[in-house]
C-alpha cells in the first residue's frame, strides 16, 4: 500500500509475487478464493472512514489476471481492533464502509461477492462489544455473505485466555455446543439485517493464536473439528473456513513436512461421504458422550451417511441399529493411539500419503442383520446406507 500523510504506515505489504503464488496455487488446485481486504488503520482517513484506494488497486490487479477470487471480505475481526491495533472502530462506521466496498465491487468485479463483518467470538464470552449485530444493522444489505469467527479455546501463545487449551485434553463435551449457540445468534442477526445473504463461519480452528502443540495438530483436534462441522451445518451454514491448510500448529498439513495431520484424513472423508442436505437426528441420551450427525450422502440418490463421535476418553458406547435404513451398510472407522497421536488408523490400517497421493480410504461392509455395534473411546465412525431410498434425499 502507498503510505499517505496522516495515515499510519502498514505493518505488512502484500507483493505482486506473493499474490501470484497464492492465486496460482488456488488455480492449480481447483480452488476458489475468499480474499480479505485491509480495513485497518493504514486504510483509513483522519475521520476513520475506510479509503478504498489500495483495495481498488488489488481488485483491479486480480480482475486483470482473471484470478479465482469469488469473494472479497472487508476486514479481519474489526471488533478486535482495540486489542490488535490500539484503535477503536465503531460498528456504525464499519457498516458505512461496507457500502463503500459494495460500490467498489459493483464497479470493478460485479460478479464477486462481498463478505463481512468477520467479527471474532471468543470462547465463553462471545464477541463482547456487540459489534456484529450493530454493524449489520447499518450495512447488512450491502453484503452477500455474513461472516463470523470462532475458536473453542486459546493456545499458549495468546497473552489472555478465557479457556486455555492443553495438550492431550480434548475440547470438553460441555463446551462443544457453544458454537451452536453463537451460530444460531449470528444466523438470526443475518436474517434480520442481511436477508439476501448467506452465513459462513469464516474462520475457525482448534485454539486461537496458532494452535496448541500436541492438541491442535493431534487426534484430539479431529473430534472437535467434525463435531463443529456437524453443528454448524445443522444451523444452516453452508461453508466453514478452517484455520489453516498449513501453518502453525492448527494446520491440516504439518507446516514442516506437509504430511497430513489427523484432521486432514477426517476432512477428506467428511467431504466424500457427507452431502449438503442435513438430516435431523434424535438421540436417546442427548447429553452423553456420543455425538451423531446425518446427511444425505454425497453422490448417491436417496443414500444416507451418519457420523458417530465417541467423546469418552476410556469407554466404548454401544450403538443399536434398530430403525436404521434398510439395505447394505458400509463403515469407515477412524481411531488413534490416544489424544496426542499424530497418526490415524482406518480400520486396522495406518493412514499415510504416498508422495502426495492419498490411499484408497475404502469402507468395509457390515454383515447383514447386525443389531448393534460399539464405538470405541475417542473414535470416529461413519456409516453409509447408499440405497436407503430416503425421501428427504431424493
mmCIF file of C-alpha atoms in Angstrom:
data_model
loop_
_atom_site.group_PDB
_atom_site.id
_atom_site.type_symbol
_atom_site.label_atom_id
_atom_site.label_comp_id
_atom_site.label_asym_id
_atom_site.label_seq_id
_atom_site.Cartn_x
_atom_site.Cartn_y
_atom_site.Cartn_z
ATOM 1 C CA UNK A 1 0.000 0.000 0.000
ATOM 2 C CA UNK A 2 1.033 3.580 -0.609
ATOM 3 C CA UNK A 3 1.727 5.488 2.588
ATOM 4 C CA UNK A 4 -0.076 8.805 2.737
ATOM 5 C CA UNK A 5 0.397 11.641 5.265
ATOM 6 C CA UNK A 6 -1.980 11.415 8.198
ATOM 7 C CA UNK A 7 -2.321 7.647 7.939
ATOM 8 C CA UNK A 8 -0.269 5.178 9.995
ATOM 9 C CA UNK A 9 2.008 3.014 7.843
ATOM 10 C CA UNK A 10 1.030 -0.571 7.163
ATOM 11 C CA UNK A 11 2.889 -3.248 9.113
ATOM 12 C CA UNK A 12 2.869 -5.753 6.254
ATOM 13 C CA UNK A 13 2.887 -5.469 2.470
ATOM 14 C CA UNK A 14 1.366 -7.927 0.007
ATOM 15 C CA UNK A 15 3.671 -8.137 -3.001
ATOM 16 C CA UNK A 16 2.599 -8.974 -6.542
ATOM 17 C CA UNK A 17 4.850 -12.037 -6.398
ATOM 18 C CA UNK A 18 3.216 -13.399 -3.239
ATOM 19 C CA UNK A 19 -0.224 -12.697 -4.641
ATOM 20 C CA UNK A 20 0.641 -14.547 -7.858
ATOM 21 C CA UNK A 21 1.914 -17.526 -5.866
ATOM 22 C CA UNK A 22 -1.302 -17.699 -3.856
ATOM 23 C CA UNK A 23 -3.673 -17.385 -6.792
ATOM 24 C CA UNK A 24 -1.541 -19.733 -8.895
ATOM 25 C CA UNK A 25 -1.740 -22.399 -6.194
ATOM 26 C CA UNK A 26 -5.504 -21.942 -5.975
ATOM 27 C CA UNK A 27 -5.869 -22.202 -9.736
ATOM 28 C CA UNK A 28 -3.737 -25.359 -9.914
ATOM 29 C CA UNK A 29 -5.711 -26.972 -7.087
ATOM 30 C CA UNK A 30 -9.107 -26.006 -8.492
ATOM 31 C CA UNK A 31 -9.872 -23.770 -5.503
ATOM 32 C CA UNK A 32 -11.882 -20.546 -5.411
ATOM 33 C CA UNK A 33 -10.695 -17.818 -3.035
ATOM 34 C CA UNK A 34 -12.173 -15.533 -0.417
ATOM 35 C CA UNK A 35 -9.695 -12.646 -0.021
ATOM 36 C CA UNK A 36 -9.782 -10.271 2.944
ATOM 37 C CA UNK A 37 -9.211 -6.584 2.218
ATOM 38 C CA UNK A 38 -7.311 -4.367 4.633
ATOM 39 C CA UNK A 39 -9.754 -2.352 6.748
ATOM 40 C CA UNK A 40 -7.289 -1.433 9.487
ATOM 41 C CA UNK A 41 -5.792 1.942 10.481
ATOM 42 C CA UNK A 42 -3.486 2.170 7.443
ATOM 43 C CA UNK A 43 -6.552 2.110 5.176
ATOM 44 C CA UNK A 44 -8.473 4.906 6.930
ATOM 45 C CA UNK A 45 -8.545 8.690 6.742
ATOM 46 C CA UNK A 46 -8.261 11.112 9.652
ATOM 47 C CA UNK A 47 -12.001 10.795 10.344
ATOM 48 C CA UNK A 48 -11.785 6.996 10.448
ATOM 49 C CA UNK A 49 -13.552 6.354 7.130
ATOM 50 C CA UNK A 50 -12.284 3.452 5.028
ATOM 51 C CA UNK A 51 -10.267 4.517 1.992
ATOM 52 C CA UNK A 52 -10.706 2.087 -0.914
ATOM 53 C CA UNK A 53 -7.723 3.204 -2.999
ATOM 54 C CA UNK A 54 -5.447 0.291 -2.042
ATOM 55 C CA UNK A 55 -8.341 -2.147 -2.386
ATOM 56 C CA UNK A 56 -9.073 -0.695 -5.823
ATOM 57 C CA UNK A 57 -5.522 -1.468 -6.964
ATOM 58 C CA UNK A 58 -5.698 -5.011 -5.620
ATOM 59 C CA UNK A 59 -9.130 -5.841 -7.046
ATOM 60 C CA UNK A 60 -8.205 -4.307 -10.408
ATOM 61 C CA UNK A 61 -4.977 -6.334 -10.454
ATOM 62 C CA UNK A 62 -6.910 -9.521 -9.635
ATOM 63 C CA UNK A 63 -9.545 -8.905 -12.298
ATOM 64 C CA UNK A 64 -6.892 -8.172 -14.955
ATOM 65 C CA UNK A 65 -5.257 -11.542 -14.221
ATOM 66 C CA UNK A 66 -8.571 -13.445 -14.024
ATOM 67 C CA UNK A 67 -7.572 -14.645 -10.551
ATOM 68 C CA UNK A 68 -10.010 -17.166 -8.968
ATOM 69 C CA UNK A 69 -11.342 -14.753 -6.318
ATOM 70 C CA UNK A 70 -15.078 -15.165 -5.824
ATOM 71 C CA UNK A 71 -15.472 -13.303 -2.512
ATOM 72 C CA UNK A 72 -13.865 -10.141 -1.115
ATOM 73 C CA UNK A 73 -14.197 -9.703 2.640
ATOM 74 C CA UNK A 74 -13.855 -6.303 4.286
ATOM 75 C CA UNK A 75 -11.512 -6.513 7.257
ATOM 76 C CA UNK A 76 -10.472 -9.175 9.715
ATOM 77 C CA UNK A 77 -12.066 -9.146 13.178
ATOM 78 C CA UNK A 78 -12.769 -5.396 13.320
ATOM 79 C CA UNK A 79 -14.292 -5.778 16.790
ATOM 80 C CA UNK A 80 -10.806 -6.764 17.992
ATOM 81 C CA UNK A 81 -9.056 -3.643 16.638
ATOM 82 C CA UNK A 82 -8.687 -2.172 20.157
ATOM 83 C CA UNK A 83 -6.561 -5.221 21.031
ATOM 84 C CA UNK A 84 -4.816 -5.690 17.694
ATOM 85 C CA UNK A 85 -4.239 -2.099 16.582
ATOM 86 C CA UNK A 86 -4.888 0.039 19.675
ATOM 87 C CA UNK A 87 -7.631 1.808 17.771
ATOM 88 C CA UNK A 88 -11.402 1.927 18.069
ATOM 89 C CA UNK A 89 -13.677 1.244 15.108
ATOM 90 C CA UNK A 90 -17.364 1.739 15.699
ATOM 91 C CA UNK A 91 -19.747 -0.836 14.174
ATOM 92 C CA UNK A 92 -21.718 2.017 12.597
ATOM 93 C CA UNK A 93 -18.574 3.289 10.873
ATOM 94 C CA UNK A 94 -17.812 -0.210 9.621
ATOM 95 C CA UNK A 95 -21.400 -0.595 8.390
ATOM 96 C CA UNK A 96 -20.968 2.528 6.239
ATOM 97 C CA UNK A 97 -17.659 1.123 4.964
ATOM 98 C CA UNK A 98 -19.479 -1.946 3.662
ATOM 99 C CA UNK A 99 -21.420 0.239 1.244
ATOM 100 C CA UNK A 100 -18.157 1.819 0.061
ATOM 101 C CA UNK A 101 -16.792 -1.665 -0.609
ATOM 102 C CA UNK A 102 -20.046 -2.629 -2.329
ATOM 103 C CA UNK A 103 -19.752 0.267 -4.759
ATOM 104 C CA UNK A 104 -16.139 -0.654 -5.480
ATOM 105 C CA UNK A 105 -17.016 -4.246 -6.361
ATOM 106 C CA UNK A 106 -20.053 -3.215 -8.383
ATOM 107 C CA UNK A 107 -17.692 -1.096 -10.487
ATOM 108 C CA UNK A 108 -14.710 -3.443 -10.837
ATOM 109 C CA UNK A 109 -15.921 -7.002 -10.144
ATOM 110 C CA UNK A 110 -19.716 -7.136 -10.279
ATOM 111 C CA UNK A 111 -19.764 -10.943 -10.254
ATOM 112 C CA UNK A 112 -17.807 -11.100 -6.976
ATOM 113 C CA UNK A 113 -19.479 -11.304 -3.592
ATOM 114 C CA UNK A 114 -18.862 -9.041 -0.595
ATOM 115 C CA UNK A 115 -18.421 -10.590 2.865
ATOM 116 C CA UNK A 116 -18.341 -9.163 6.393
ATOM 117 C CA UNK A 117 -18.235 -8.234 9.214
ATOM 118 C CA UNK A 118 -15.884 -11.114 10.200
ATOM 119 C CA UNK A 119 -16.312 -10.365 13.906
ATOM 120 C CA UNK A 120 -14.456 -12.515 16.442
ATOM 121 C CA UNK A 121 -16.413 -14.550 19.001
ATOM 122 C CA UNK A 122 -14.314 -15.630 21.993
ATOM 123 C CA UNK A 123 -14.828 -18.881 23.907
ATOM 124 C CA UNK A 124 -17.187 -18.340 26.803
ATOM 125 C CA UNK A 125 -17.648 -14.619 26.076
ATOM 126 C CA UNK A 126 -18.964 -14.279 22.565
ATOM 127 C CA UNK A 127 -17.947 -11.083 20.800
ATOM 128 C CA UNK A 128 -18.077 -8.848 23.858
ATOM 129 C CA UNK A 129 -18.850 -5.463 22.270
ATOM 130 C CA UNK A 130 -21.977 -6.393 20.335
ATOM 131 C CA UNK A 131 -20.220 -5.298 17.131
ATOM 132 C CA UNK A 132 -21.710 -7.861 14.763
ATOM 133 C CA UNK A 133 -25.386 -7.000 15.188
ATOM 134 C CA UNK A 134 -24.866 -3.237 15.084
ATOM 135 C CA UNK A 135 -22.598 -3.392 12.029
ATOM 136 C CA UNK A 136 -25.153 -5.465 10.135
ATOM 137 C CA UNK A 137 -27.994 -3.167 11.188
ATOM 138 C CA UNK A 138 -26.231 -0.413 9.206
ATOM 139 C CA UNK A 139 -24.507 -2.267 6.357
ATOM 140 C CA UNK A 140 -26.164 -5.675 6.195
ATOM 141 C CA UNK A 141 -27.878 -5.046 2.879
ATOM 142 C CA UNK A 142 -24.502 -4.408 1.247
ATOM 143 C CA UNK A 143 -23.161 -7.920 1.872
ATOM 144 C CA UNK A 144 -23.720 -11.217 0.092
ATOM 145 C CA UNK A 145 -22.026 -13.314 2.790
ATOM 146 C CA UNK A 146 -22.262 -12.737 6.553
ATOM 147 C CA UNK A 147 -19.043 -13.983 8.179
ATOM 148 C CA UNK A 148 -18.010 -14.541 11.787
ATOM 149 C CA UNK A 149 -15.037 -16.180 13.558
ATOM 150 C CA UNK A 150 -14.956 -18.642 16.445
ATOM 151 C CA UNK A 151 -12.395 -20.763 18.316
ATOM 152 C CA UNK A 152 -13.414 -23.014 21.236
ATOM 153 C CA UNK A 153 -10.228 -22.222 23.224
ATOM 154 C CA UNK A 154 -6.875 -20.410 23.183
ATOM 155 C CA UNK A 155 -3.320 -21.676 22.797
ATOM 156 C CA UNK A 156 -0.299 -20.907 24.969
ATOM 157 C CA UNK A 157 0.602 -18.088 22.538
ATOM 158 C CA UNK A 158 -2.418 -15.964 23.496
ATOM 159 C CA UNK A 159 -1.454 -13.471 26.208
ATOM 160 C CA UNK A 160 -5.017 -13.607 27.563
ATOM 161 C CA UNK A 161 -7.278 -16.636 27.620
ATOM 162 C CA UNK A 162 -10.878 -17.314 28.552
ATOM 163 C CA UNK A 163 -10.389 -21.062 28.018
ATOM 164 C CA UNK A 164 -6.858 -22.393 27.701
ATOM 165 C CA UNK A 165 -6.117 -25.427 25.501
ATOM 166 C CA UNK A 166 -3.986 -28.226 26.947
ATOM 167 C CA UNK A 167 -2.029 -30.886 25.105
ATOM 168 C CA UNK A 168 -3.683 -34.264 25.443
ATOM 169 C CA UNK A 169 -7.031 -32.817 26.552
ATOM 170 C CA UNK A 170 -9.867 -32.895 24.001
ATOM 171 C CA UNK A 171 -12.306 -29.987 23.956
ATOM 172 C CA UNK A 172 -14.723 -30.748 26.808
ATOM 173 C CA UNK A 173 -18.128 -32.110 25.853
ATOM 174 C CA UNK A 174 -19.772 -29.322 27.883
ATOM 175 C CA UNK A 175 -18.102 -26.740 25.623
ATOM 176 C CA UNK A 176 -18.896 -28.326 22.257
ATOM 177 C CA UNK A 177 -22.401 -26.875 21.943
ATOM 178 C CA UNK A 178 -21.175 -23.317 22.441
ATOM 179 C CA UNK A 179 -20.552 -22.849 18.706
ATOM 180 C CA UNK A 180 -24.184 -23.824 18.054
ATOM 181 C CA UNK A 181 -25.370 -21.055 20.391
ATOM 182 C CA UNK A 182 -23.415 -18.391 18.538
ATOM 183 C CA UNK A 183 -24.204 -19.854 15.116
ATOM 184 C CA UNK A 184 -27.890 -19.550 15.916
ATOM 185 C CA UNK A 185 -27.500 -15.957 17.135
ATOM 186 C CA UNK A 186 -25.472 -14.922 14.074
ATOM 187 C CA UNK A 187 -27.925 -16.568 11.687
ATOM 188 C CA UNK A 188 -30.839 -14.752 13.370
ATOM 189 C CA UNK A 189 -28.997 -11.431 13.116
ATOM 190 C CA UNK A 190 -28.259 -12.047 9.442
ATOM 191 C CA UNK A 191 -31.897 -12.865 8.765
ATOM 192 C CA UNK A 192 -32.933 -9.558 10.331
ATOM 193 C CA UNK A 193 -30.385 -7.289 8.694
ATOM 194 C CA UNK A 194 -28.994 -9.123 5.642
ATOM 195 C CA UNK A 195 -31.932 -11.202 4.416
ATOM 196 C CA UNK A 196 -30.415 -11.819 0.980
ATOM 197 C CA UNK A 197 -27.052 -13.052 2.333
ATOM 198 C CA UNK A 198 -25.813 -16.489 3.319
ATOM 199 C CA UNK A 199 -23.945 -17.040 6.593
ATOM 200 C CA UNK A 200 -20.484 -18.606 6.770
ATOM 201 C CA UNK A 201 -18.254 -19.458 9.709
ATOM 202 C CA UNK A 202 -15.428 -17.529 8.071
ATOM 203 C CA UNK A 203 -12.583 -18.601 10.365
ATOM 204 C CA UNK A 204 -12.253 -21.329 12.952
ATOM 205 C CA UNK A 205 -9.630 -23.586 14.444
ATOM 206 C CA UNK A 206 -8.876 -25.706 17.480
ATOM 207 C CA UNK A 207 -7.166 -22.950 19.512
ATOM 208 C CA UNK A 208 -6.560 -19.263 18.819
ATOM 209 C CA UNK A 209 -3.099 -17.772 18.308
ATOM 210 C CA UNK A 210 -1.574 -20.530 16.227
ATOM 211 C CA UNK A 211 -2.946 -23.656 17.869
ATOM 212 C CA UNK A 212 -1.721 -25.749 20.783
ATOM 213 C CA UNK A 213 1.118 -28.255 20.120
ATOM 214 C CA UNK A 214 0.083 -31.781 20.996
ATOM 215 C CA UNK A 215 -3.588 -30.878 20.698
ATOM 216 C CA UNK A 216 -4.374 -28.782 17.616
ATOM 217 C CA UNK A 217 -2.165 -30.967 15.410
ATOM 218 C CA UNK A 218 -3.168 -34.259 17.047
ATOM 219 C CA UNK A 219 -6.073 -36.690 17.230
ATOM 220 C CA UNK A 220 -7.984 -34.668 19.841
ATOM 221 C CA UNK A 221 -8.427 -31.919 17.220
ATOM 222 C CA UNK A 222 -10.295 -34.314 14.914
ATOM 223 C CA UNK A 223 -13.147 -34.997 17.324
ATOM 224 C CA UNK A 224 -13.804 -31.297 17.958
ATOM 225 C CA UNK A 225 -13.475 -30.463 14.256
ATOM 226 C CA UNK A 226 -16.034 -32.985 12.999
ATOM 227 C CA UNK A 227 -18.431 -32.085 15.786
ATOM 228 C CA UNK A 228 -18.269 -28.415 14.820
ATOM 229 C CA UNK A 229 -18.827 -29.247 11.147
ATOM 230 C CA UNK A 230 -21.948 -31.164 12.117
ATOM 231 C CA UNK A 231 -23.287 -28.488 14.453
ATOM 232 C CA UNK A 232 -22.684 -25.568 12.114
ATOM 233 C CA UNK A 233 -24.238 -27.411 9.166
ATOM 234 C CA UNK A 234 -27.269 -28.134 11.342
ATOM 235 C CA UNK A 235 -27.621 -24.364 11.864
ATOM 236 C CA UNK A 236 -27.711 -23.631 8.146
ATOM 237 C CA UNK A 237 -24.108 -22.569 7.446
ATOM 238 C CA UNK A 238 -23.059 -23.926 4.032
ATOM 239 C CA UNK A 239 -19.361 -23.020 4.439
ATOM 240 C CA UNK A 240 -16.816 -23.400 7.261
ATOM 241 C CA UNK A 241 -13.324 -21.927 6.721
ATOM 242 C CA UNK A 242 -10.625 -23.854 8.587
ATOM 243 C CA UNK A 243 -7.559 -22.134 10.049
ATOM 244 C CA UNK A 244 -5.378 -23.409 8.340
ATOM 245 C CA UNK A 245 -4.464 -25.670 5.426
ATOM 246 C CA UNK A 246 -0.869 -25.416 6.604
ATOM 247 C CA UNK A 247 0.860 -23.116 9.048
ATOM 248 C CA UNK A 248 1.462 -23.008 12.797
ATOM 249 C CA UNK A 249 0.073 -25.847 14.935
ATOM 250 C CA UNK A 250 -3.529 -25.909 13.741
ATOM 251 C CA UNK A 251 -2.885 -26.738 10.083
ATOM 252 C CA UNK A 252 -4.442 -29.724 8.369
ATOM 253 C CA UNK A 253 -0.957 -30.371 6.998
ATOM 254 C CA UNK A 254 2.241 -30.306 9.061
ATOM 255 C CA UNK A 255 3.939 -26.988 8.325
ATOM 256 C CA UNK A 256 7.431 -28.513 8.015
ATOM 257 C CA UNK A 257 6.828 -31.844 6.270
ATOM 258 C CA UNK A 258 3.403 -31.199 4.647
ATOM 259 C CA UNK A 259 2.373 -34.636 5.927
ATOM 260 C CA UNK A 260 -1.332 -34.890 6.837
ATOM 261 C CA UNK A 261 -2.300 -34.206 10.423
ATOM 262 C CA UNK A 262 -5.183 -36.333 11.796
ATOM 263 C CA UNK A 263 -7.935 -33.855 10.914
ATOM 264 C CA UNK A 264 -6.877 -33.888 7.271
ATOM 265 C CA UNK A 265 -7.982 -37.514 6.905
ATOM 266 C CA UNK A 266 -11.252 -36.796 8.689
ATOM 267 C CA UNK A 267 -11.866 -33.780 6.437
ATOM 268 C CA UNK A 268 -11.363 -35.878 3.299
ATOM 269 C CA UNK A 269 -13.864 -38.488 4.491
ATOM 270 C CA UNK A 270 -16.379 -35.803 5.537
ATOM 271 C CA UNK A 271 -16.123 -34.302 2.073
ATOM 272 C CA UNK A 272 -16.541 -37.665 0.344
ATOM 273 C CA UNK A 273 -19.374 -39.035 2.470
ATOM 274 C CA UNK A 274 -21.444 -36.163 3.845
ATOM 275 C CA UNK A 275 -23.611 -34.292 1.352
ATOM 276 C CA UNK A 276 -25.028 -30.796 1.713
ATOM 277 C CA UNK A 277 -28.542 -31.789 2.836
ATOM 278 C CA UNK A 278 -28.693 -32.108 6.642
ATOM 279 C CA UNK A 279 -30.988 -34.645 8.304
ATOM 280 C CA UNK A 280 -32.467 -34.479 11.800
ATOM 281 C CA UNK A 281 -31.019 -36.859 14.396
ATOM 282 C CA UNK A 282 -32.660 -37.803 17.695
ATOM 283 C CA UNK A 283 -30.509 -39.358 20.424
ATOM 284 C CA UNK A 284 -31.911 -41.220 23.400
ATOM 285 C CA UNK A 285 -29.155 -39.675 25.566
ATOM 286 C CA UNK A 286 -28.625 -36.174 24.093
ATOM 287 C CA UNK A 287 -26.078 -35.133 26.729
ATOM 288 C CA UNK A 288 -23.986 -38.283 26.602
ATOM 289 C CA UNK A 289 -20.526 -38.740 25.079
ATOM 290 C CA UNK A 290 -21.861 -39.971 21.710
ATOM 291 C CA UNK A 291 -22.410 -37.215 19.144
ATOM 292 C CA UNK A 292 -24.248 -38.105 15.906
ATOM 293 C CA UNK A 293 -24.811 -36.191 12.650
ATOM 294 C CA UNK A 294 -26.552 -37.417 9.499
ATOM 295 C CA UNK A 295 -26.664 -36.018 5.964
ATOM 296 C CA UNK A 296 -27.830 -37.201 2.618
ATOM 297 C CA UNK A 297 -24.746 -38.921 1.330
ATOM 298 C CA UNK A 298 -22.717 -37.427 -1.479
ATOM 299 C CA UNK A 299 -23.086 -38.972 -4.925
ATOM 300 C CA UNK A 300 -25.897 -41.435 -4.137
ATOM 301 C CA UNK A 301 -29.526 -40.520 -4.767
ATOM 302 C CA UNK A 302 -31.559 -41.436 -1.703
ATOM 303 C CA UNK A 303 -28.495 -42.504 0.272
ATOM 304 C CA UNK A 304 -27.796 -41.551 3.901
ATOM 305 C CA UNK A 305 -24.484 -41.124 5.767
ATOM 306 C CA UNK A 306 -24.089 -40.687 9.533
ATOM 307 C CA UNK A 307 -21.003 -39.923 11.594
ATOM 308 C CA UNK A 308 -20.725 -41.115 15.209
ATOM 309 C CA UNK A 309 -18.228 -39.385 17.511
ATOM 310 C CA UNK A 310 -17.477 -41.075 20.828
ATOM 311 C CA UNK A 311 -16.019 -38.326 23.005
ATOM 312 C CA UNK A 312 -15.419 -40.564 26.027
ATOM 313 C CA UNK A 313 -11.723 -40.989 26.748
ATOM 314 C CA UNK A 314 -11.990 -44.506 28.245
ATOM 315 C CA UNK A 315 -15.302 -46.236 27.471
ATOM 316 C CA UNK A 316 -16.891 -47.563 24.331
ATOM 317 C CA UNK A 317 -20.523 -46.755 23.540
ATOM 318 C CA UNK A 318 -22.974 -49.351 22.252
ATOM 319 C CA UNK A 319 -24.905 -48.144 19.201
ATOM 320 C CA UNK A 320 -28.087 -50.072 18.290
ATOM 321 C CA UNK A 321 -29.023 -50.273 14.609
ATOM 322 C CA UNK A 322 -32.741 -50.912 15.028
ATOM 323 C CA UNK A 323 -34.699 -48.424 12.969
ATOM 324 C CA UNK A 324 -31.743 -47.770 10.672
ATOM 325 C CA UNK A 325 -32.335 -47.515 6.899
ATOM 326 C CA UNK A 326 -32.684 -50.770 5.011
ATOM 327 C CA UNK A 327 -30.144 -52.187 2.618
ATOM 328 C CA UNK A 328 -26.384 -52.714 2.681
ATOM 329 C CA UNK A 329 -24.269 -50.688 5.105
ATOM 330 C CA UNK A 330 -20.656 -49.544 4.793
ATOM 331 C CA UNK A 331 -18.416 -48.468 7.688
ATOM 332 C CA UNK A 332 -15.380 -46.197 7.963
ATOM 333 C CA UNK A 333 -13.819 -46.165 11.448
ATOM 334 C CA UNK A 334 -11.006 -43.763 12.394
ATOM 335 C CA UNK A 335 -9.036 -44.326 15.592
ATOM 336 C CA UNK A 336 -5.695 -43.239 17.036
ATOM 337 C CA UNK A 337 -3.390 -44.253 19.881
ATOM 338 C CA UNK A 338 -4.566 -41.561 22.267
ATOM 339 C CA UNK A 339 -5.477 -37.866 22.058
ATOM 340 C CA UNK A 340 -1.888 -36.711 21.346
ATOM 341 C CA UNK A 341 -1.339 -39.191 18.496
ATOM 342 C CA UNK A 342 -0.279 -37.752 15.151
ATOM 343 C CA UNK A 343 -1.162 -40.839 13.077
ATOM 344 C CA UNK A 344 -4.610 -42.238 12.310
ATOM 345 C CA UNK A 345 -5.890 -45.749 11.658
ATOM 346 C CA UNK A 346 -8.710 -46.571 9.239
ATOM 347 C CA UNK A 347 -9.895 -49.948 10.447
ATOM 348 C CA UNK A 348 -6.605 -51.736 11.030
ATOM 349 C CA UNK A 349 -4.568 -49.700 8.518
ATOM 350 C CA UNK A 350 -2.350 -46.751 9.434
ATOM 351 C CA UNK A 351 -3.029 -43.901 7.020
ATOM 352 C CA UNK A 352 -0.090 -42.357 5.170
ATOM 353 C CA UNK A 353 0.143 -40.463 1.924
ATOM 354 C CA UNK A 354 2.455 -41.759 -0.795
ATOM 355 C CA UNK A 355 4.409 -38.834 -2.272
ATOM 356 C CA UNK A 356 1.300 -36.701 -2.139
ATOM 357 C CA UNK A 357 -1.113 -39.421 -3.306
ATOM 358 C CA UNK A 358 -3.891 -40.479 -0.938
ATOM 359 C CA UNK A 359 -4.619 -44.144 -0.212
ATOM 360 C CA UNK A 360 -7.927 -45.633 -1.278
ATOM 361 C CA UNK A 361 -9.768 -44.873 2.018
ATOM 362 C CA UNK A 362 -12.268 -47.658 1.333
ATOM 363 C CA UNK A 363 -15.028 -48.573 3.749
ATOM 364 C CA UNK A 364 -15.929 -52.079 4.892
ATOM 365 C CA UNK A 365 -19.265 -53.843 4.536
ATOM 366 C CA UNK A 366 -21.197 -54.525 7.741
ATOM 367 C CA UNK A 367 -22.700 -58.030 7.942
ATOM 368 C CA UNK A 368 -26.401 -58.137 7.148
ATOM 369 C CA UNK A 369 -28.634 -58.293 10.195
ATOM 370 C CA UNK A 370 -26.139 -56.744 12.623
ATOM 371 C CA UNK A 371 -28.242 -55.433 15.526
ATOM 372 C CA UNK A 372 -25.657 -53.194 17.217
ATOM 373 C CA UNK A 373 -22.009 -52.198 17.244
ATOM 374 C CA UNK A 374 -19.685 -50.469 19.698
ATOM 375 C CA UNK A 375 -17.974 -47.118 19.104
ATOM 376 C CA UNK A 376 -14.511 -47.282 20.715
ATOM 377 C CA UNK A 377 -13.429 -44.435 23.027
ATOM 378 C CA UNK A 378 -12.225 -41.304 21.220
ATOM 379 C CA UNK A 379 -13.230 -42.679 17.837
ATOM 380 C CA UNK A 380 -14.954 -41.513 14.660
ATOM 381 C CA UNK A 381 -17.219 -43.899 12.755
ATOM 382 C CA UNK A 382 -19.134 -43.287 9.552
ATOM 383 C CA UNK A 383 -21.968 -45.498 8.407
ATOM 384 C CA UNK A 384 -23.324 -45.130 4.894
ATOM 385 C CA UNK A 385 -26.560 -46.588 3.533
ATOM 386 C CA UNK A 386 -26.131 -45.931 -0.204
ATOM 387 C CA UNK A 387 -29.503 -47.485 -1.158
ATOM 388 C CA UNK A 388 -31.610 -46.173 1.723
ATOM 389 C CA UNK A 389 -34.113 -44.533 -0.647
ATOM 390 C CA UNK A 390 -34.690 -41.790 1.944
ATOM 391 C CA UNK A 391 -37.462 -39.491 0.773
ATOM 392 C CA UNK A 392 -35.595 -36.407 2.024
ATOM 393 C CA UNK A 393 -32.600 -37.352 -0.145
ATOM 394 C CA UNK A 394 -34.371 -37.925 -3.462
#
